[in-house]
Amino acid sequence: MAAAPKIQLEVVTPQKLVYSEEVDLIEGPAIDGLIGILPDHAPLVTAMQIGVVRVVKDGEEIQIAISEGFMEVQPDKINLVVRTAELPEEIDVDRAKSARDRAEEKLEKDHDNIDFAKAEAAYDRALARLKAAGHHDHGYDRL
């Protein structure tokens, strides 16, 4: 019996190569909704938004927190180029919780005195980091 096909995944930020492995599938937050990619997928390029990329490799799952960027898909390779990406073991959970709390506080205050989009993005990044780290507090329905 032939081995199940794989697809090479590269997760890259301006600072470093975060992840590079042959995987079974990925699922991530494209700009127009959740997208799943399997080996031999049709070529495409899509914008990505803040959230969590779910990677399955040999039956094991890893979640990578990402920020904005884009994804280029070829039948045998996925290039995910994002502003930031963090593996679960790299995430400082206490720092992410503090960032979430600060963003929530800003969002609950007078909207005229804050940059709402910036506060919302900070909140979404904190939630993605917590979700990728496996800390499922409230509010994850957004991501």
mmCIF file of C-alpha atoms in Angstrom:
data_model
loop_
_atom_site.group_PDB
_atom_site.id
_atom_site.type_symbol
_atom_site.label_atom_id
_atom_site.label_comp_id
_atom_site.label_asym_id
_atom_site.label_seq_id
_atom_site.Cartn_x
_atom_site.Cartn_y
_atom_site.Cartn_z
ATOM 1 C CA MET A 1 0.000 0.000 0.000
ATOM 2 C CA ALA A 2 1.374 3.413 -0.984
ATOM 3 C CA ALA A 3 2.000 6.057 1.646
ATOM 4 C CA ALA A 4 -0.593 8.797 1.898
ATOM 5 C CA PRO A 5 0.410 11.880 -0.090
ATOM 6 C CA LYS A 6 1.927 14.823 1.802
ATOM 7 C CA ILE A 7 2.291 18.507 1.068
ATOM 8 C CA GLN A 8 5.286 20.634 2.106
ATOM 9 C CA LEU A 9 4.312 23.482 4.448
ATOM 10 C CA GLU A 10 6.578 26.477 5.005
ATOM 11 C CA VAL A 11 5.476 29.100 7.548
ATOM 12 C CA VAL A 12 7.656 32.177 7.155
ATOM 13 C CA THR A 13 7.804 35.566 8.887
ATOM 14 C CA PRO A 14 10.116 38.474 8.090
ATOM 15 C CA GLN A 15 12.333 37.280 10.965
ATOM 16 C CA LYS A 16 12.568 33.531 10.396
ATOM 17 C CA LEU A 17 11.326 30.239 9.045
ATOM 18 C CA VAL A 18 8.877 29.176 11.779
ATOM 19 C CA TYR A 19 7.790 25.759 10.495
ATOM 20 C CA SER A 20 8.861 23.514 7.630
ATOM 21 C CA GLU A 21 7.454 19.991 7.379
ATOM 22 C CA GLU A 22 5.629 17.649 5.040
ATOM 23 C CA VAL A 23 2.040 17.523 6.345
ATOM 24 C CA ASP A 24 -1.254 15.778 5.644
ATOM 25 C CA LEU A 25 -3.431 18.906 5.662
ATOM 26 C CA ILE A 26 -3.796 22.423 6.966
ATOM 27 C CA GLU A 27 -6.778 24.564 7.866
ATOM 28 C CA GLY A 28 -6.474 28.302 8.318
ATOM 29 C CA PRO A 29 -8.207 31.682 8.456
ATOM 30 C CA ALA A 30 -8.251 33.032 4.905
ATOM 31 C CA ILE A 31 -9.603 36.539 4.401
ATOM 32 C CA ASP A 32 -12.932 35.173 3.129
ATOM 33 C CA GLY A 33 -13.312 32.305 5.611
ATOM 34 C CA LEU A 34 -11.728 29.112 6.845
ATOM 35 C CA ILE A 35 -9.799 27.260 4.136
ATOM 36 C CA GLY A 36 -8.556 23.694 4.104
ATOM 37 C CA ILE A 37 -5.666 22.505 1.948
ATOM 38 C CA LEU A 38 -4.816 18.882 1.115
ATOM 39 C CA PRO A 39 -2.013 17.509 -1.080
ATOM 40 C CA ASP A 40 -2.557 18.073 -4.824
ATOM 41 C CA HIS A 41 -4.702 21.165 -4.181
ATOM 42 C CA ALA A 42 -5.277 23.473 -7.132
ATOM 43 C CA PRO A 43 -2.867 26.437 -7.203
ATOM 44 C CA LEU A 44 -4.117 29.568 -5.459
ATOM 45 C CA VAL A 45 -3.040 32.672 -3.594
ATOM 46 C CA THR A 46 -5.144 34.083 -0.774
ATOM 47 C CA ALA A 47 -4.817 36.700 1.938
ATOM 48 C CA MET A 48 -4.747 35.384 5.498
ATOM 49 C CA GLN A 49 -6.131 37.024 8.611
ATOM 50 C CA ILE A 50 -5.287 36.781 12.298
ATOM 51 C CA GLY A 51 -6.122 33.369 13.721
ATOM 52 C CA VAL A 52 -4.909 29.818 14.136
ATOM 53 C CA VAL A 53 -3.624 27.473 11.451
ATOM 54 C CA ARG A 54 -4.369 23.839 12.259
ATOM 55 C CA VAL A 55 -1.729 21.465 10.878
ATOM 56 C CA VAL A 56 -2.160 17.674 10.775
ATOM 57 C CA LYS A 57 0.923 15.515 10.295
ATOM 58 C CA ASP A 58 0.864 11.742 10.726
ATOM 59 C CA GLY A 59 -2.281 11.922 12.857
ATOM 60 C CA GLU A 60 -0.800 14.559 15.196
ATOM 61 C CA GLU A 61 -2.227 18.090 15.301
ATOM 62 C CA ILE A 62 -0.399 21.339 15.934
ATOM 63 C CA GLN A 63 -1.923 24.814 16.045
ATOM 64 C CA ILE A 64 0.125 27.808 14.922
ATOM 65 C CA ALA A 65 -0.976 31.334 15.858
ATOM 66 C CA ILE A 66 -0.600 33.689 12.885
ATOM 67 C CA SER A 67 -1.222 37.319 12.042
ATOM 68 C CA GLU A 68 -1.974 38.875 8.662
ATOM 69 C CA GLY A 69 -0.230 37.711 5.506
ATOM 70 C CA PHE A 70 -0.829 35.547 2.482
ATOM 71 C CA MET A 71 -0.738 31.916 1.444
ATOM 72 C CA GLU A 72 0.482 30.563 -1.869
ATOM 73 C CA VAL A 73 -0.605 27.009 -2.654
ATOM 74 C CA GLN A 74 0.868 24.688 -5.266
ATOM 75 C CA PRO A 75 -0.096 21.001 -5.595
ATOM 76 C CA ASP A 76 2.998 19.933 -3.622
ATOM 77 C CA LYS A 77 3.817 23.003 -1.476
ATOM 78 C CA ILE A 78 2.212 25.667 0.719
ATOM 79 C CA ASN A 79 4.039 28.925 1.438
ATOM 80 C CA LEU A 80 2.425 30.765 4.326
ATOM 81 C CA VAL A 81 4.028 34.212 4.619
ATOM 82 C CA VAL A 82 2.735 36.136 7.625
ATOM 83 C CA ARG A 83 3.753 39.068 9.792
ATOM 84 C CA THR A 84 4.016 36.868 12.900
ATOM 85 C CA ALA A 85 3.675 33.147 13.629
ATOM 86 C CA GLU A 86 4.116 31.294 16.909
ATOM 87 C CA LEU A 87 4.241 27.608 17.708
ATOM 88 C CA PRO A 88 2.459 26.558 20.925
ATOM 89 C CA GLU A 89 5.689 26.080 22.886
ATOM 90 C CA GLU A 90 6.841 29.617 21.996
ATOM 91 C CA ILE A 91 3.760 31.350 23.400
ATOM 92 C CA ASP A 92 3.976 33.129 26.734
ATOM 93 C CA VAL A 93 0.459 32.432 28.017
ATOM 94 C CA ASP A 94 0.557 35.023 30.815
ATOM 95 C CA ARG A 95 1.656 37.706 28.357
ATOM 96 C CA ALA A 96 -1.084 36.706 25.898
ATOM 97 C CA LYS A 97 -3.718 36.845 28.668
ATOM 98 C CA SER A 98 -2.496 40.306 29.692
ATOM 99 C CA ALA A 99 -2.648 41.488 26.068
ATOM 100 C CA ARG A 100 -6.185 40.103 25.747
ATOM 101 C CA ASP A 101 -7.280 41.850 28.938
ATOM 102 C CA ARG A 102 -5.753 45.203 27.846
ATOM 103 C CA ALA A 103 -7.432 44.954 24.445
ATOM 104 C CA GLU A 104 -10.800 44.055 26.023
ATOM 105 C CA GLU A 105 -10.522 47.072 28.298
ATOM 106 C CA LYS A 106 -9.798 49.379 25.358
ATOM 107 C CA LEU A 107 -12.691 47.949 23.364
ATOM 108 C CA GLU A 108 -15.124 48.462 26.263
ATOM 109 C CA LYS A 109 -14.153 52.119 26.754
ATOM 110 C CA ASP A 110 -15.298 55.136 24.760
ATOM 111 C CA HIS A 111 -14.825 54.186 21.101
ATOM 112 C CA ASP A 112 -14.160 57.800 20.080
ATOM 113 C CA ASN A 113 -10.843 57.904 21.933
ATOM 114 C CA ILE A 114 -9.280 54.659 20.654
ATOM 115 C CA ASP A 115 -8.210 53.184 17.370
ATOM 116 C CA PHE A 116 -10.925 50.508 17.301
ATOM 117 C CA ALA A 117 -9.334 48.473 14.478
ATOM 118 C CA LYS A 118 -5.982 48.394 16.271
ATOM 119 C CA ALA A 119 -7.564 47.331 19.579
ATOM 120 C CA GLU A 120 -9.643 44.662 17.854
ATOM 121 C CA ALA A 121 -6.570 43.287 16.048
ATOM 122 C CA ALA A 122 -4.660 43.149 19.357
ATOM 123 C CA TYR A 123 -7.585 41.273 20.914
ATOM 124 C CA ASP A 124 -7.738 38.799 17.996
ATOM 125 C CA ARG A 125 -3.956 38.202 18.125
ATOM 126 C CA ALA A 126 -4.125 37.486 21.865
ATOM 127 C CA LEU A 127 -7.021 35.053 21.389
ATOM 128 C CA ALA A 128 -5.199 33.250 18.567
ATOM 129 C CA ARG A 129 -2.084 32.901 20.725
ATOM 130 C CA LEU A 130 -4.110 31.506 23.633
ATOM 131 C CA LYS A 131 -5.985 29.093 21.395
ATOM 132 C CA ALA A 132 -2.768 27.834 19.774
ATOM 133 C CA ALA A 133 -1.240 27.352 23.231
ATOM 134 C CA GLY A 134 -4.239 25.250 24.248
ATOM 135 C CA HIS A 135 -5.752 27.712 26.726
ATOM 136 C CA HIS A 136 -9.407 27.750 25.754
ATOM 137 C CA ASP A 137 -10.798 30.623 27.775
ATOM 138 C CA HIS A 138 -13.892 32.542 26.677
ATOM 139 C CA GLY A 139 -14.221 34.294 23.339
ATOM 140 C CA TYR A 140 -12.762 31.783 20.903
ATOM 141 C CA ASP A 141 -15.810 31.791 18.671
ATOM 142 C CA ARG A 142 -14.272 34.801 16.904
ATOM 143 C CA LEU A 143 -11.285 32.797 15.610
#
